[in-house]
Amino acid sequence: MSINSLPIELLITIVSLLPFKEAVRTSVLSKKWLELNVCKFTKNIEFDELFFVKPDQPNETREIQRRTFLDFINLWIENYKGTLVEKFSFRLSNPRNGGEIIDQCVAFATECEVKELELDFADPNWNENNIYYGNYEEALFKLPARVYQHGSLESLKLYSCSFVETEVLNFHALKEVSLGWMEVRLSAIKALLSNCNMLESLSFKRCWNSDKFDLGEEEHTGLRKLVLDKCRFEFDVFKVNAPDLKIFQYCGLMNFFITEIHSPAMEEANIDFSPEYGFEGLGHPLYNLVENLFIVRVLTVCSFVLQVIPTGPELLGFQSGMLVQHLILKTALHKNEFLGITFFLNSCTMLECLTIDLCSEKDLFDYEAPFVFNRKRFWSDNVGVYESLSLSLEVVEINGFSGTENELLVLMYFIANGDMLKRISINMLEDDSGRTMEPQIRENAEFLLTVPRASTNLEISIC
């Protein structure tokens, strides 16, 4: 059966499942698609300025490209054949002289009963790290009034697009909110949580405010996912009372000095303090933060955590242990991270899977090891066989393997001591074309096949 013989209803279903850019391209697939203009029926519409405007072009050229982009939007809306839109995404930098087209897009989307609305007016040239130095970018546009009346909206994503917190009263179906590149007051967050009873996912990207992040006074039932990505709040106080929260992700500075997280249903946490550059005095608050996450089943930690957490109240691990079953380490396997790795191996007594994602080395300028040890003999002389290695750990996966001595020492430790290990997957470092960068990498990986194994069921794969 050829494409031309398919019924129009099926063609519309197919094109609605495609990304918008691909849906537009389908017009060249067949004569029937071209005649019927099937792509004009798609329910997923994405108007992205970057599809037309190339940042590396001269100003005059970019201005022509921008006008072409706006003309394309007008033509598309005028010729749209569908009646319902599932997802509408609009991205336009410097929107101050584009108010008319923005209002036209929002009116079109709401009239088509859009369920997922994304408005992105952030400048792609903004530096995401400026927020740490108090250089805040004000929102470039205000959410059009008609959106507040669209009660059937299920997902709302606003970037550099401010909203009025007292107007979020009709979003009874809203399940997902993502905000970025603007000031967000704590009162606005509370307004969303109290008025949007269906809200499950709340994400902040490069947002800022001087309020303390205190959501601990009231129970925020229903919230299942909380993401904070390089934001600037007063995180010296961080309180969350969300009994149904399952996923917590944080990337930014380590400012958690008073931490209270009441989320007994949490399953997954990812804490990334890669923007940090020093660690003096942060061991105890970091210890307290991670201790609040003891219940999660999947935990991802960065190099900063591995280097700093042994300087807290306990060098060897949490006395009460953690319930983590899958531990993901973002690490360079640098000597300064060794104690942190053993800290978590000792704490995660129910560990079943360990993933090591190798990354560039993170040097903290004021790092001091709790005690001096010999790097080459650390894993043989200073590390015992932890409960997880004897009873539960079955899988070790290392990604970006380059065959360094430290990588070999760590993997040799697991091979020689992992009584329950069933599989070690060694995924070698590759270049942009997907090829292994140096022959020596494979040779070093194959050396591990000769190491005596504690587990008779262990299989080692190299790819």
Short mmCIF file of C-alpha atoms in Angstrom, two decimals:
data_model
loop_
_atom_site.label_atom_id
_atom_site.label_comp_id
_atom_site.label_asym_id
_atom_site.label_seq_id
_atom_site.Cartn_x
_atom_site.Cartn_y
_atom_site.Cartn_z
CA MET A 1 0.00 0.00 0.00
CA SER A 2 1.40 3.43 -1.00
CA ILE A 3 1.06 6.71 0.89
CA ASN A 4 -1.28 8.01 -1.83
CA SER A 5 -3.80 5.24 -1.09
CA LEU A 6 -4.12 5.99 2.64
CA PRO A 7 -7.37 7.64 3.82
CA ILE A 8 -7.16 11.32 4.78
CA GLU A 9 -8.13 10.56 8.40
CA LEU A 10 -5.11 8.27 8.79
CA LEU A 11 -2.80 10.80 7.12
CA ILE A 12 -3.92 13.49 9.58
CA THR A 13 -3.27 11.14 12.50
CA ILE A 14 0.22 10.36 11.19
CA VAL A 15 1.17 13.98 10.61
CA SER A 16 -0.09 14.99 14.07
CA LEU A 17 2.36 12.56 15.65
CA LEU A 18 5.33 14.18 13.90
CA PRO A 19 7.40 17.11 15.18
CA PHE A 20 6.14 20.29 13.52
CA LYS A 21 9.22 20.79 11.35
CA GLU A 22 8.87 17.24 10.01
CA ALA A 23 5.13 17.67 9.50
CA VAL A 24 5.77 20.63 7.18
CA ARG A 25 8.26 18.56 5.20
CA THR A 26 5.66 15.84 4.56
CA SER A 27 4.10 17.96 1.82
CA VAL A 28 6.75 16.63 -0.58
CA LEU A 29 6.12 12.96 0.22
CA SER A 30 3.29 12.47 -2.23
CA LYS A 31 0.97 14.25 -4.64
CA LYS A 32 -2.00 13.55 -2.39
CA TRP A 33 -0.32 15.08 0.66
CA LEU A 34 0.53 18.15 -1.40
CA GLU A 35 -2.96 18.54 -2.86
CA LEU A 36 -4.71 18.11 0.48
CA ASN A 37 -2.09 20.16 2.35
CA VAL A 38 -2.16 17.51 5.06
CA CYS A 39 0.42 19.32 7.22
CA LYS A 40 -2.17 22.08 7.73
CA PHE A 41 -4.17 19.61 9.82
CA THR A 42 -1.42 18.89 12.34
CA LYS A 43 -2.41 19.24 15.98
CA ASN A 44 1.13 20.05 17.12
CA ILE A 45 2.25 23.50 15.98
CA GLU A 46 5.68 24.96 16.69
CA PHE A 47 6.62 28.44 15.48
CA ASP A 48 10.32 28.81 16.29
CA GLU A 49 12.22 31.90 15.21
CA LEU A 50 15.43 29.86 15.03
CA PHE A 51 13.97 27.81 12.16
CA PHE A 52 14.28 30.98 10.06
CA VAL A 53 16.73 33.38 11.74
CA LYS A 54 20.40 32.39 11.76
CA PRO A 55 22.33 34.04 14.63
CA ASP A 56 25.61 34.13 12.69
CA GLN A 57 24.17 36.29 9.89
CA PRO A 58 24.50 40.12 9.60
CA ASN A 59 21.79 42.26 11.26
CA GLU A 60 20.13 43.18 7.96
CA THR A 61 19.92 39.55 6.89
CA ARG A 62 18.51 38.48 10.25
CA GLU A 63 15.85 41.20 10.05
CA ILE A 64 14.75 39.91 6.63
CA GLN A 65 14.68 36.36 8.01
CA ARG A 66 12.60 37.52 10.97
CA ARG A 67 10.03 39.19 8.69
CA THR A 68 9.87 36.01 6.63
CA PHE A 69 9.21 34.07 9.84
CA LEU A 70 6.35 36.38 10.87
CA ASP A 71 4.84 36.25 7.37
CA PHE A 72 5.00 32.45 7.52
CA ILE A 73 3.01 32.50 10.78
CA ASN A 74 0.31 34.73 9.30
CA LEU A 75 -0.01 32.54 6.22
CA TRP A 76 -0.10 29.34 8.26
CA ILE A 77 -2.85 30.55 10.60
CA GLU A 78 -4.94 31.86 7.70
CA ASN A 79 -4.77 28.48 5.95
CA TYR A 80 -5.03 26.14 8.94
CA LYS A 81 -7.55 23.37 8.21
CA GLY A 82 -7.91 21.78 11.63
CA THR A 83 -10.26 22.64 14.47
CA LEU A 84 -8.36 21.41 17.52
CA VAL A 85 -4.73 21.97 18.57
CA GLU A 86 -3.05 19.71 21.12
CA LYS A 87 0.20 21.67 21.45
CA PHE A 88 1.12 25.22 20.42
CA SER A 89 4.68 26.50 20.86
CA PHE A 90 5.84 30.01 19.93
CA ARG A 91 9.43 31.23 20.25
CA LEU A 92 10.37 34.84 19.46
CA SER A 93 13.24 36.89 20.88
CA ASN A 94 12.84 40.67 21.28
CA PRO A 95 9.01 40.47 21.33
CA ARG A 96 8.39 44.15 22.15
CA ASN A 97 7.65 44.99 18.52
CA GLY A 98 5.78 41.75 17.95
CA GLY A 99 2.75 42.25 20.19
CA GLU A 100 0.24 41.99 17.35
CA ILE A 101 1.52 38.67 16.03
CA ILE A 102 1.79 37.29 19.59
CA ASP A 103 -1.83 38.20 20.32
CA GLN A 104 -2.85 36.64 17.01
CA CYS A 105 -1.04 33.40 17.87
CA VAL A 106 -2.51 33.20 21.36
CA ALA A 107 -6.01 33.91 20.05
CA PHE A 108 -5.60 31.19 17.43
CA ALA A 109 -4.34 28.67 19.99
CA THR A 110 -7.07 29.31 22.56
CA GLU A 111 -9.82 29.29 19.93
CA CYS A 112 -8.53 25.87 18.85
CA GLU A 113 -8.81 24.64 22.45
CA VAL A 114 -5.06 24.16 22.85
CA LYS A 115 -4.05 21.86 25.72
CA GLU A 116 -0.30 22.60 25.82
CA LEU A 117 0.86 26.22 25.41
CA GLU A 118 4.49 27.36 25.31
CA LEU A 119 5.57 31.01 24.92
CA ASP A 120 9.31 31.63 24.83
CA PHE A 121 10.60 35.20 24.53
CA ALA A 122 14.05 34.65 26.06
CA ASP A 123 17.06 35.99 24.19
CA PRO A 124 19.26 33.05 23.06
CA ASN A 125 22.32 35.25 23.70
CA TRP A 126 21.63 35.63 27.43
CA ASN A 127 24.29 34.14 29.72
CA GLU A 128 22.65 31.58 31.97
CA ASN A 129 25.31 32.06 34.66
CA ASN A 130 24.73 35.81 35.08
CA ILE A 131 21.95 35.02 37.52
CA TYR A 132 24.52 33.98 40.13
CA TYR A 133 26.07 37.45 40.02
CA GLY A 134 22.83 39.36 40.49
CA ASN A 135 22.45 40.20 36.79
CA TYR A 136 18.77 39.51 36.31
CA GLU A 137 16.86 39.76 33.05
CA GLU A 138 13.35 41.17 33.38
CA ALA A 139 10.59 39.34 31.53
CA LEU A 140 10.24 40.80 28.04
CA PHE A 141 6.50 40.19 27.65
CA LYS A 142 3.33 39.75 29.70
CA LEU A 143 1.01 36.79 29.33
CA PRO A 144 -1.97 37.89 27.18
CA ALA A 145 -5.19 38.26 29.17
CA ARG A 146 -7.19 35.72 27.17
CA VAL A 147 -4.93 32.88 28.41
CA TYR A 148 -6.20 33.31 31.98
CA GLN A 149 -9.72 32.42 30.78
CA HIS A 150 -8.63 29.23 29.03
CA GLY A 151 -9.66 26.73 31.69
CA SER A 152 -8.95 23.58 29.67
CA LEU A 153 -5.19 24.24 29.49
CA GLU A 154 -3.17 21.25 30.74
CA SER A 155 0.42 22.48 30.23
CA LEU A 156 1.78 26.04 30.41
CA LYS A 157 5.41 26.93 29.69
CA LEU A 158 6.46 30.58 29.94
CA TYR A 159 9.99 31.88 29.34
CA SER A 160 10.63 35.59 29.82
CA CYS A 161 6.85 35.95 29.91
CA SER A 162 5.47 37.19 33.24
CA PHE A 163 2.03 36.43 34.60
CA VAL A 164 -0.30 37.92 37.23
CA GLU A 165 -0.46 35.57 40.19
CA THR A 166 -3.94 36.74 41.24
CA GLU A 167 -5.34 35.77 37.82
CA VAL A 168 -4.47 32.06 37.90
CA LEU A 169 -7.91 31.09 39.15
CA ASN A 170 -9.33 29.26 36.15
CA PHE A 171 -6.56 26.77 35.43
CA HIS A 172 -8.49 23.84 36.86
CA ALA A 173 -7.07 21.33 34.34
CA LEU A 174 -3.45 22.51 34.52
CA LYS A 175 -1.06 19.62 35.21
CA GLU A 176 2.32 21.06 34.19
CA VAL A 177 3.91 24.50 34.64
CA SER A 178 7.41 25.48 33.51
CA LEU A 179 8.74 29.01 34.09
CA GLY A 180 12.05 30.50 33.01
CA TRP A 181 14.15 33.64 32.65
CA MET A 182 12.09 35.87 34.94
CA GLU A 183 11.32 36.82 38.51
CA VAL A 184 9.00 34.41 40.28
CA ARG A 185 7.87 35.35 43.77
CA LEU A 186 7.16 32.69 46.36
CA SER A 187 3.60 34.03 46.56
CA ALA A 188 3.19 33.28 42.83
CA ILE A 189 4.38 29.69 43.36
CA LYS A 190 1.94 29.27 46.22
CA ALA A 191 -0.87 30.74 44.09
CA LEU A 192 -0.24 28.15 41.40
CA LEU A 193 -0.15 25.30 43.91
CA SER A 194 -3.31 26.41 45.73
CA ASN A 195 -5.43 27.29 42.68
CA CYS A 196 -4.34 24.60 40.22
CA ASN A 197 -5.62 21.50 41.95
CA MET A 198 -4.48 19.18 39.16
CA LEU A 199 -0.89 20.50 39.10
CA GLU A 200 1.62 17.62 39.06
CA SER A 201 4.83 19.11 37.60
CA LEU A 202 6.48 22.43 38.48
CA SER A 203 9.75 23.52 36.84
CA PHE A 204 11.87 26.66 37.15
CA LYS A 205 14.70 27.55 34.78
CA ARG A 206 16.93 30.61 35.43
CA CYS A 207 14.27 32.17 37.67
CA TRP A 208 15.10 34.49 40.54
CA ASN A 209 13.76 36.17 43.65
CA SER A 210 14.95 37.23 47.09
CA ASP A 211 12.32 35.12 48.87
CA LYS A 212 13.27 32.06 50.86
CA PHE A 213 12.10 28.87 49.17
CA ASP A 214 9.66 27.86 51.87
CA LEU A 215 6.81 25.60 50.78
CA GLY A 216 6.69 23.80 54.10
CA GLU A 217 3.74 25.43 55.83
CA GLU A 218 0.97 23.70 53.88
CA GLU A 219 0.72 20.27 52.31
CA HIS A 220 0.91 20.49 48.55
CA THR A 221 -0.74 17.23 47.62
CA GLY A 222 -0.74 16.22 44.00
CA LEU A 223 2.66 17.73 43.15
CA ARG A 224 4.77 14.90 41.74
CA LYS A 225 7.73 16.64 40.11
CA LEU A 226 9.79 19.66 41.18
CA VAL A 227 12.69 20.98 39.06
CA LEU A 228 14.97 23.93 39.89
CA ASP A 229 17.52 24.61 37.16
CA LYS A 230 20.12 27.33 37.84
CA CYS A 231 17.76 29.59 39.76
CA ARG A 232 18.55 32.26 42.35
CA PHE A 233 16.31 32.10 45.41
CA GLU A 234 17.37 32.40 49.04
CA PHE A 235 18.01 28.69 49.34
CA ASP A 236 19.56 29.03 52.80
CA VAL A 237 16.05 27.94 53.81
CA PHE A 238 14.61 25.19 51.60
CA LYS A 239 11.37 23.59 52.76
CA VAL A 240 9.01 21.45 50.73
CA ASN A 241 5.92 19.70 52.05
CA ALA A 242 4.69 17.58 49.15
CA PRO A 243 3.62 14.10 50.26
CA ASP A 244 3.09 12.88 46.67
CA LEU A 245 6.35 14.26 45.22
CA LYS A 246 8.16 11.54 43.27
CA ILE A 247 10.89 13.41 41.34
CA PHE A 248 13.16 16.21 42.60
CA GLN A 249 15.85 17.77 40.40
CA TYR A 250 18.16 20.62 41.37
CA CYS A 251 21.02 22.30 39.53
CA GLY A 252 22.71 25.38 40.96
CA LEU A 253 24.69 26.71 43.89
CA MET A 254 24.89 24.83 47.20
CA ASN A 255 23.00 27.24 49.48
CA PHE A 256 20.92 24.70 51.41
CA PHE A 257 21.65 25.47 55.07
CA ILE A 258 18.23 24.66 56.54
CA THR A 259 16.59 21.80 54.66
CA GLU A 260 13.24 20.15 55.34
CA ILE A 261 11.78 17.91 52.66
CA HIS A 262 8.61 16.04 53.58
CA SER A 263 8.04 13.80 50.58
CA PRO A 264 7.70 10.18 51.73
CA ALA A 265 6.74 9.04 48.20
CA MET A 266 9.87 10.41 46.51
CA GLU A 267 11.43 7.92 44.10
CA GLU A 268 14.07 9.88 42.19
CA ALA A 269 16.42 12.78 43.00
CA ASN A 270 19.13 14.50 40.97
CA ILE A 271 21.34 17.06 42.73
CA ASP A 272 23.86 18.92 40.61
CA PHE A 273 26.10 21.59 42.14
CA SER A 274 28.44 21.86 39.16
CA PRO A 275 28.27 25.71 39.18
CA GLU A 276 30.07 25.70 42.56
CA TYR A 277 33.80 26.42 42.69
CA GLY A 278 34.65 26.02 46.43
CA PHE A 279 33.49 23.90 49.34
CA GLU A 280 34.65 25.39 52.65
CA GLY A 281 31.95 24.99 55.31
CA LEU A 282 29.47 23.19 53.04
CA GLY A 283 30.02 19.61 54.25
CA HIS A 284 27.42 19.68 57.03
CA PRO A 285 24.56 21.35 55.08
CA LEU A 286 25.20 19.06 52.10
CA TYR A 287 25.08 16.04 54.40
CA ASN A 288 21.73 17.25 55.79
CA LEU A 289 20.32 17.79 52.30
CA VAL A 290 21.26 14.31 51.07
CA GLU A 291 19.98 12.79 54.31
CA ASN A 292 16.57 14.28 53.47
CA LEU A 293 16.65 12.19 50.29
CA PHE A 294 17.37 8.83 51.95
CA ILE A 295 14.08 7.35 50.75
CA VAL A 296 14.66 7.73 46.98
CA ARG A 297 15.22 4.66 44.81
CA VAL A 298 17.20 6.48 42.09
CA LEU A 299 19.83 9.05 43.09
CA THR A 300 22.09 11.11 40.81
CA VAL A 301 24.96 13.10 42.32
CA CYS A 302 27.72 15.25 40.82
CA SER A 303 31.45 15.58 41.44
CA PHE A 304 30.89 18.39 43.96
CA VAL A 305 28.78 16.09 46.14
CA LEU A 306 31.39 13.34 46.00
CA GLN A 307 34.19 15.69 47.03
CA VAL A 308 32.35 17.58 49.77
CA ILE A 309 30.04 15.14 51.56
CA PRO A 310 32.87 13.26 53.38
CA THR A 311 33.75 16.56 55.11
CA GLY A 312 30.38 16.57 56.89
CA PRO A 313 29.55 14.98 60.25
CA GLU A 314 30.23 11.43 59.00
CA LEU A 315 33.23 10.44 56.87
CA LEU A 316 32.16 6.90 56.00
CA GLY A 317 28.43 7.23 55.30
CA PHE A 318 24.98 7.67 56.83
CA GLN A 319 24.53 5.60 59.95
CA SER A 320 20.91 4.78 59.10
CA GLY A 321 21.63 4.01 55.44
CA MET A 322 19.74 4.95 52.29
CA LEU A 323 17.13 3.06 50.25
CA VAL A 324 18.81 3.83 46.91
CA GLN A 325 18.71 0.97 44.40
CA HIS A 326 20.17 2.81 41.40
CA LEU A 327 23.05 5.24 42.01
CA ILE A 328 24.23 7.48 39.16
CA LEU A 329 27.59 9.22 39.58
CA LYS A 330 28.58 12.19 37.40
CA THR A 331 32.30 11.93 38.01
CA ALA A 332 35.81 12.11 36.57
CA LEU A 333 36.93 9.35 38.98
CA HIS A 334 39.44 11.85 40.30
CA LYS A 335 41.32 11.10 43.51
CA ASN A 336 39.35 13.81 45.32
CA GLU A 337 36.12 11.93 44.56
CA PHE A 338 37.21 8.55 45.91
CA LEU A 339 36.04 9.10 49.49
CA GLY A 340 32.65 10.33 48.29
CA ILE A 341 32.19 7.25 46.12
CA THR A 342 32.90 4.95 49.07
CA PHE A 343 30.59 7.12 51.23
CA PHE A 344 27.67 6.23 48.96
CA LEU A 345 28.68 2.61 48.47
CA ASN A 346 28.62 2.24 52.25
CA SER A 347 25.34 4.17 52.64
CA CYS A 348 23.35 2.49 49.85
CA THR A 349 23.01 -0.97 51.37
CA MET A 350 20.26 -1.97 48.91
CA LEU A 351 22.14 -0.86 45.79
CA GLU A 352 21.40 -2.96 42.69
CA CYS A 353 22.74 -0.83 39.83
CA LEU A 354 25.64 1.63 39.69
CA THR A 355 26.04 3.96 36.70
CA ILE A 356 29.25 5.95 36.28
CA ASP A 357 28.88 8.80 33.78
CA LEU A 358 32.39 10.11 33.21
CA CYS A 359 32.70 13.87 32.81
CA SER A 360 35.39 16.54 32.89
CA GLU A 361 37.31 17.03 36.12
CA LYS A 362 35.85 19.45 38.69
CA ASP A 363 38.52 21.19 40.77
CA LEU A 364 37.41 22.96 43.96
CA PHE A 365 40.01 25.61 44.72
CA ASP A 366 39.94 25.12 48.51
CA TYR A 367 39.62 21.33 48.61
CA GLU A 368 41.32 19.51 51.49
CA ALA A 369 41.10 15.74 51.86
CA PRO A 370 39.98 14.49 55.31
CA PHE A 371 43.12 12.37 55.40
CA VAL A 372 46.08 11.57 53.16
CA PHE A 373 46.03 8.33 51.17
CA ASN A 374 47.88 6.68 48.32
CA ARG A 375 45.78 7.02 45.16
CA LYS A 376 47.09 3.83 43.56
CA ARG A 377 46.49 1.72 46.65
CA PHE A 378 43.27 3.36 47.87
CA TRP A 379 40.89 0.73 46.48
CA SER A 380 42.99 -2.16 47.77
CA ASP A 381 44.13 -0.77 51.15
CA ASN A 382 41.48 1.73 52.30
CA VAL A 383 38.23 0.24 51.05
CA GLY A 384 36.45 -2.75 52.49
CA VAL A 385 33.78 -4.93 50.91
CA TYR A 386 30.54 -3.09 51.55
CA GLU A 387 27.21 -4.75 52.21
CA SER A 388 25.86 -3.75 48.81
CA LEU A 389 28.74 -5.50 47.01
CA SER A 390 28.18 -8.68 49.00
CA LEU A 391 24.39 -8.83 48.85
CA SER A 392 22.71 -6.69 46.20
CA LEU A 393 24.85 -4.98 43.52
CA GLU A 394 24.24 -6.75 40.19
CA VAL A 395 25.05 -4.18 37.49
CA VAL A 396 27.85 -1.65 36.98
CA GLU A 397 27.79 0.57 33.90
CA ILE A 398 30.51 3.05 32.96
CA ASN A 399 29.95 5.55 30.14
CA GLY A 400 32.74 7.45 28.39
CA PHE A 401 35.49 5.02 29.40
CA SER A 402 38.90 6.31 28.28
CA GLY A 403 41.15 3.78 29.99
CA THR A 404 42.75 6.02 32.62
CA GLU A 405 44.50 4.42 35.56
CA ASN A 406 41.83 5.57 37.99
CA GLU A 407 39.08 4.07 35.84
CA LEU A 408 40.92 0.76 35.77
CA LEU A 409 41.50 0.79 39.55
CA VAL A 410 37.82 1.41 40.30
CA LEU A 411 36.57 -1.27 37.91
CA MET A 412 39.13 -3.78 39.18
CA TYR A 413 37.76 -3.20 42.69
CA PHE A 414 34.21 -4.05 41.59
CA ILE A 415 35.30 -7.09 39.58
CA ALA A 416 37.32 -8.48 42.49
CA ASN A 417 34.74 -7.77 45.23
CA GLY A 418 31.28 -7.80 43.65
CA ASP A 419 29.98 -11.16 44.84
CA MET A 420 26.54 -10.67 43.26
CA LEU A 421 27.61 -8.91 40.07
CA LYS A 422 26.00 -10.17 36.87
CA ARG A 423 27.06 -7.53 34.38
CA ILE A 424 29.65 -4.80 33.90
CA SER A 425 29.08 -2.67 30.80
CA ILE A 426 32.05 -0.64 29.58
CA ASN A 427 30.96 1.96 27.03
CA MET A 428 34.06 3.54 25.54
CA LEU A 429 34.63 7.22 24.81
CA GLU A 430 33.69 8.06 21.23
CA ASP A 431 34.22 11.00 18.91
CA ASP A 432 31.41 12.88 17.16
CA SER A 433 31.19 10.22 14.47
CA GLY A 434 30.63 7.46 17.02
CA ARG A 435 34.05 5.85 16.71
CA THR A 436 36.37 5.01 19.60
CA MET A 437 38.91 7.80 19.85
CA GLU A 438 42.10 5.76 20.51
CA PRO A 439 42.96 2.04 20.04
CA GLN A 440 44.60 2.07 23.48
CA ILE A 441 41.19 2.60 25.07
CA ARG A 442 39.95 -0.79 23.90
CA GLU A 443 43.20 -2.47 24.94
CA ASN A 444 42.84 -1.07 28.46
CA ALA A 445 39.23 -2.19 28.61
CA GLU A 446 40.14 -5.70 27.45
CA PHE A 447 42.73 -5.92 30.22
CA LEU A 448 39.83 -5.97 32.68
CA LEU A 449 38.72 -9.29 31.20
CA THR A 450 41.78 -10.88 32.82
CA VAL A 451 41.02 -9.69 36.37
CA PRO A 452 39.89 -12.54 38.71
CA ARG A 453 36.15 -12.29 39.38
CA ALA A 454 34.37 -12.61 42.71
CA SER A 455 31.15 -13.57 40.92
CA THR A 456 30.98 -16.65 38.71
CA ASN A 457 27.94 -15.14 36.96
CA LEU A 458 29.68 -11.93 35.93
CA GLU A 459 29.72 -10.95 32.26
CA ILE A 460 31.80 -7.99 31.08
CA SER A 461 30.78 -6.27 27.85
CA ILE A 462 32.89 -3.72 25.97
CA CYS A 463 31.35 -1.50 23.33
#
